[in-house]
mmCIF file of C-alpha atoms in Angstrom:
data_model
loop_
_atom_site.group_PDB
_atom_site.id
_atom_site.type_symbol
_atom_site.label_atom_id
_atom_site.label_comp_id
_atom_site.label_asym_id
_atom_site.label_seq_id
_atom_site.Cartn_x
_atom_site.Cartn_y
_atom_site.Cartn_z
ATOM 1 C CA MET A 1 -35.956 59.327 151.109
ATOM 2 C CA TYR A 2 -36.509 57.869 154.631
ATOM 3 C CA LEU A 3 -34.600 60.682 156.043
ATOM 4 C CA ALA A 4 -36.534 63.274 154.064
ATOM 5 C CA THR A 5 -39.949 61.848 154.726
ATOM 6 C CA TYR A 6 -39.590 60.488 158.279
ATOM 7 C CA TYR A 7 -36.918 62.822 159.623
ATOM 8 C CA GLN A 8 -35.329 59.837 161.354
ATOM 9 C CA VAL A 9 -31.915 58.458 160.779
ATOM 10 C CA PRO A 10 -32.145 54.767 159.519
ATOM 11 C CA CYS A 11 -30.173 52.041 161.314
ATOM 12 C CA GLN A 12 -28.681 50.829 158.161
ATOM 13 C CA ILE A 13 -28.681 51.612 154.401
ATOM 14 C CA SER A 14 -27.322 48.884 152.197
ATOM 15 C CA ALA A 15 -27.120 48.686 148.450
ATOM 16 C CA MET A 16 -25.711 45.922 146.271
ATOM 17 C CA THR A 17 -24.089 48.244 143.727
ATOM 18 C CA ASN A 18 -20.853 46.329 143.866
ATOM 19 C CA SER A 19 -22.362 42.737 144.192
ATOM 20 C CA ARG A 20 -24.948 41.014 142.069
ATOM 21 C CA VAL A 21 -26.152 39.138 145.077
ATOM 22 C CA GLY A 22 -29.002 40.418 147.475
ATOM 23 C CA GLN A 23 -30.908 43.597 147.241
ATOM 24 C CA GLY A 24 -30.569 47.166 148.605
ATOM 25 C CA PHE A 25 -32.629 47.975 151.700
ATOM 26 C CA VAL A 26 -33.071 50.592 154.469
ATOM 27 C CA ARG A 27 -33.251 49.237 157.959
ATOM 28 C CA HIS A 28 -35.379 51.698 160.021
ATOM 29 C CA GLY A 29 -37.128 51.650 163.384
ATOM 30 C CA TYR A 30 -40.279 53.617 162.505
ATOM 31 C CA LEU A 31 -43.049 53.378 160.000
ATOM 32 C CA ASP A 32 -46.693 54.450 160.514
ATOM 33 C CA GLU A 33 -48.682 51.607 162.249
ATOM 34 C CA PHE A 34 -52.000 52.993 160.709
ATOM 35 C CA LYS A 35 -52.568 54.413 157.394
ATOM 36 C CA SER A 36 -54.290 57.708 156.723
ATOM 37 C CA LYS A 37 -53.911 59.732 153.407
ATOM 38 C CA ARG A 38 -51.117 61.744 154.909
ATOM 39 C CA THR A 39 -49.012 58.757 156.324
ATOM 40 C CA LEU A 40 -49.750 56.709 153.039
ATOM 41 C CA LYS A 41 -48.403 59.386 150.906
ATOM 42 C CA ARG A 42 -45.039 59.587 152.862
ATOM 43 C CA TYR A 43 -45.003 55.804 152.858
ATOM 44 C CA VAL A 44 -45.472 55.928 148.999
ATOM 45 C CA GLN A 45 -42.769 58.532 148.748
ATOM 46 C CA TYR A 46 -40.496 56.343 150.782
ATOM 47 C CA CYS A 47 -41.118 53.240 148.718
ATOM 48 C CA LEU A 48 -40.528 55.139 145.487
ATOM 49 C CA GLY A 49 -37.324 56.572 146.828
ATOM 50 C CA GLY A 50 -34.875 53.934 145.153
ATOM 51 C CA TYR A 51 -36.413 54.115 141.863
ATOM 52 C CA LEU A 52 -36.633 58.029 141.719
ATOM 53 C CA ALA A 53 -33.055 58.246 142.879
ATOM 54 C CA GLU A 54 -31.771 56.250 139.917
ATOM 55 C CA GLN A 55 -33.758 58.350 137.666
ATOM 56 C CA ILE A 56 -32.205 61.566 139.176
ATOM 57 C CA ILE A 57 -28.710 60.123 139.432
ATOM 58 C CA PHE A 58 -28.456 58.060 136.239
ATOM 59 C CA GLY A 59 -31.400 59.298 133.886
ATOM 60 C CA GLN A 60 -34.543 57.336 132.969
ATOM 61 C CA ASP A 61 -32.651 55.160 130.462
ATOM 62 C CA ASN A 62 -30.314 53.873 133.032
ATOM 63 C CA VAL A 63 -32.918 53.055 135.611
ATOM 64 C CA SER A 64 -32.426 49.292 136.706
ATOM 65 C CA ASP A 65 -35.279 46.912 137.627
ATOM 66 C CA GLY A 66 -34.265 46.682 141.070
ATOM 67 C CA SER A 67 -37.232 48.728 142.276
ATOM 68 C CA ARG A 68 -39.914 46.318 140.652
ATOM 69 C CA GLY A 69 -41.001 44.904 144.087
ATOM 70 C CA ASP A 70 -41.195 48.535 145.380
ATOM 71 C CA LEU A 71 -43.329 49.649 142.583
ATOM 72 C CA THR A 72 -45.720 46.634 142.473
ATOM 73 C CA TYR A 73 -46.163 47.108 146.308
ATOM 74 C CA VAL A 74 -46.791 50.806 146.020
ATOM 75 C CA ASN A 75 -49.641 50.124 143.414
ATOM 76 C CA THR A 76 -51.259 47.262 145.120
ATOM 77 C CA THR A 77 -51.016 49.013 148.729
ATOM 78 C CA VAL A 78 -52.592 52.112 147.450
ATOM 79 C CA LEU A 79 -55.238 50.420 145.502
ATOM 80 C CA LYS A 80 -56.018 48.332 148.664
ATOM 81 C CA GLN A 81 -56.402 51.429 150.639
ATOM 82 C CA PHE A 82 -58.381 53.303 148.370
ATOM 83 C CA ARG A 83 -60.675 50.301 147.297
ATOM 84 C CA GLU A 84 -60.955 48.251 150.533
ATOM 85 C CA ASN A 85 -59.964 50.481 153.392
ATOM 86 C CA GLY A 86 -62.005 53.519 152.872
ATOM 87 C CA LEU A 87 -59.389 56.102 151.723
ATOM 88 C CA GLY A 88 -61.167 56.328 148.378
ATOM 89 C CA GLY A 89 -64.194 57.648 150.216
ATOM 90 C CA SER A 90 -66.392 54.741 149.392
ATOM 91 C CA VAL A 91 -68.105 52.251 151.820
ATOM 92 C CA LEU A 92 -69.443 50.193 148.977
ATOM 93 C CA GLN A 93 -66.872 47.245 148.703
ATOM 94 C CA TYR A 94 -68.426 43.894 147.544
ATOM 95 C CA SER A 95 -69.454 42.787 144.389
ATOM 96 C CA GLY A 96 -71.933 39.857 143.901
ATOM 97 C CA GLY A 97 -71.699 36.975 141.516
ATOM 98 C CA ASN A 98 -70.479 33.460 141.572
ATOM 99 C CA LEU A 99 -68.172 33.331 144.693
ATOM 100 C CA GLN A 100 -67.200 30.387 146.729
ATOM 101 C CA PRO A 101 -68.106 30.741 150.558
ATOM 102 C CA GLY A 102 -65.679 33.184 152.309
ATOM 103 C CA GLU A 103 -64.610 34.533 148.916
ATOM 104 C CA TYR A 104 -65.334 38.185 148.075
ATOM 105 C CA LYS A 105 -64.087 40.561 145.407
ATOM 106 C CA PHE A 106 -64.218 44.283 145.280
ATOM 107 C CA MET A 107 -66.500 46.297 142.799
ATOM 108 C CA PRO A 108 -64.716 47.831 140.108
ATOM 109 C CA ASN A 109 -64.809 51.652 140.399
ATOM 110 C CA GLU A 110 -63.004 53.634 137.728
ATOM 111 C CA GLU A 111 -63.387 56.883 139.945
ATOM 112 C CA ILE A 112 -61.638 55.243 143.161
ATOM 113 C CA ASP A 113 -58.927 53.748 140.719
ATOM 114 C CA GLN A 114 -58.353 57.083 139.178
ATOM 115 C CA MET A 115 -58.171 58.693 142.586
ATOM 116 C CA ALA A 116 -55.558 56.114 143.540
ATOM 117 C CA ALA A 117 -53.607 56.735 140.435
ATOM 118 C CA ASP A 118 -53.610 60.503 141.078
ATOM 119 C CA PHE A 119 -52.501 59.990 144.578
ATOM 120 C CA ILE A 120 -49.665 58.048 143.600
ATOM 121 C CA LEU A 121 -48.596 60.514 140.769
ATOM 122 C CA GLU A 122 -48.942 63.415 143.397
ATOM 123 C CA ALA A 123 -46.665 61.569 145.729
ATOM 124 C CA GLN A 124 -44.242 60.819 143.141
ATOM 125 C CA GLN A 125 -44.019 64.584 142.127
ATOM 126 C CA GLU A 126 -43.471 65.427 145.878
ATOM 127 C CA ALA A 127 -40.914 62.706 146.191
ATOM 128 C CA ILE A 128 -38.923 63.906 143.186
ATOM 129 C CA SER A 129 -38.927 67.626 144.822
ATOM 130 C CA LEU A 130 -37.698 66.099 148.134
ATOM 131 C CA LEU A 131 -34.974 64.454 146.356
ATOM 132 C CA LYS A 132 -33.975 67.339 144.263
ATOM 133 C CA ARG A 133 -33.910 69.412 147.420
ATOM 134 C CA GLU A 134 -31.732 66.754 149.232
ATOM 135 C CA GLU A 135 -29.519 66.061 146.036
ATOM 136 C CA LYS A 136 -26.364 66.767 147.624
ATOM 137 C CA LEU A 137 -27.057 64.343 150.580
ATOM 138 C CA LEU A 138 -28.304 61.623 147.988
ATOM 139 C CA LEU A 139 -25.293 61.986 145.851
ATOM 140 C CA GLN A 140 -22.891 61.629 149.032
ATOM 141 C CA ILE A 141 -24.910 58.580 150.226
ATOM 142 C CA ALA A 142 -24.749 57.064 146.756
ATOM 143 C CA LYS A 143 -20.985 57.698 146.578
ATOM 144 C CA ARG A 144 -20.369 56.056 149.913
ATOM 145 C CA LEU A 145 -22.425 53.141 148.930
ATOM 146 C CA ILE A 146 -20.495 52.495 145.730
ATOM 147 C CA GLU A 147 -17.528 52.169 148.012
ATOM 148 C CA PHE A 148 -19.100 50.314 150.902
ATOM 149 C CA PRO A 149 -22.093 48.029 150.463
ATOM 150 C CA SER A 150 -23.683 49.337 153.933
ATOM 151 C CA LEU A 151 -23.813 52.436 155.920
ATOM 152 C CA HIS A 152 -24.788 52.614 159.540
ATOM 153 C CA PHE A 153 -26.478 55.079 161.837
ATOM 154 C CA GLU A 154 -23.432 57.073 162.989
ATOM 155 C CA GLU A 155 -22.235 57.535 159.405
ATOM 156 C CA ILE A 156 -25.718 58.189 157.873
ATOM 157 C CA GLU A 157 -26.338 60.943 160.600
ATOM 158 C CA SER A 158 -22.810 62.382 159.889
ATOM 159 C CA ILE A 159 -23.606 62.615 156.223
ATOM 160 C CA ALA A 160 -26.980 64.028 156.715
ATOM 161 C CA MET A 161 -25.815 66.685 159.083
ATOM 162 C CA GLU A 162 -23.017 67.703 156.557
ATOM 163 C CA TYR A 163 -24.867 67.515 153.155
ATOM 164 C CA GLY A 164 -28.556 67.624 154.266
ATOM 165 C CA SER A 165 -30.749 70.852 153.457
ATOM 166 C CA SER A 166 -31.321 73.156 156.580
ATOM 167 C CA GLU A 167 -35.019 71.975 156.589
ATOM 168 C CA LEU A 168 -33.812 68.326 157.060
ATOM 169 C CA VAL A 169 -31.228 68.990 159.488
ATOM 170 C CA GLU A 170 -33.612 71.221 161.715
ATOM 171 C CA SER A 171 -36.142 68.612 161.648
ATOM 172 C CA LEU A 172 -33.800 65.500 162.076
ATOM 173 C CA GLY A 173 -34.882 63.383 165.090
ATOM 174 C CA LYS A 174 -38.000 65.535 165.708
ATOM 175 C CA ASP A 175 -41.060 63.244 166.189
ATOM 176 C CA GLN A 176 -43.368 63.272 163.214
ATOM 177 C CA LEU A 177 -46.879 62.450 164.659
ATOM 178 C CA GLY A 178 -48.491 59.253 163.758
ATOM 179 C CA LEU A 179 -52.222 58.500 164.321
ATOM 180 C CA LYS A 180 -51.553 57.125 167.858
ATOM 181 C CA LYS A 181 -49.679 59.987 168.958
ATOM 182 C CA ILE A 182 -52.239 62.324 167.641
ATOM 183 C CA LEU A 183 -55.037 60.665 169.549
#
């Protein structure tokens, strides 16, 4: 998913498919420093990648609980961005009540919560489309990770060039603008 959303080759992809110790991860060199709705969406897609890849490869009945941390992180991050950081369009954040000094809580807002939920579901659908577009690449990476617990930059790049869609291959390595670069 990192390849398909950031168009960068990660330094390393590791999976613990043949070991019960540790977790899978992608070591990369770039994620957006500041979040806008556009950059948050690709971050959500990236975080959902493992879960959705398992869904596509193995079917929903065989999805593992290995993505539970990513799913929790996606939900709390998006809710925070929408409720607290203005991406939900409201500047009204604080709720009164019996709070200790320095303590605060955010006003419940069903409309903003629904916007956040819709945002996650939209990012999920787009991520599924990306994974289906890159299914050959996904399956080759999965196949290699069954044999070897880690893949490194050169091998990932080679697999991407051979099995990635023409859109991915043409965009690979091209700078995707973050907010700092836009400014």
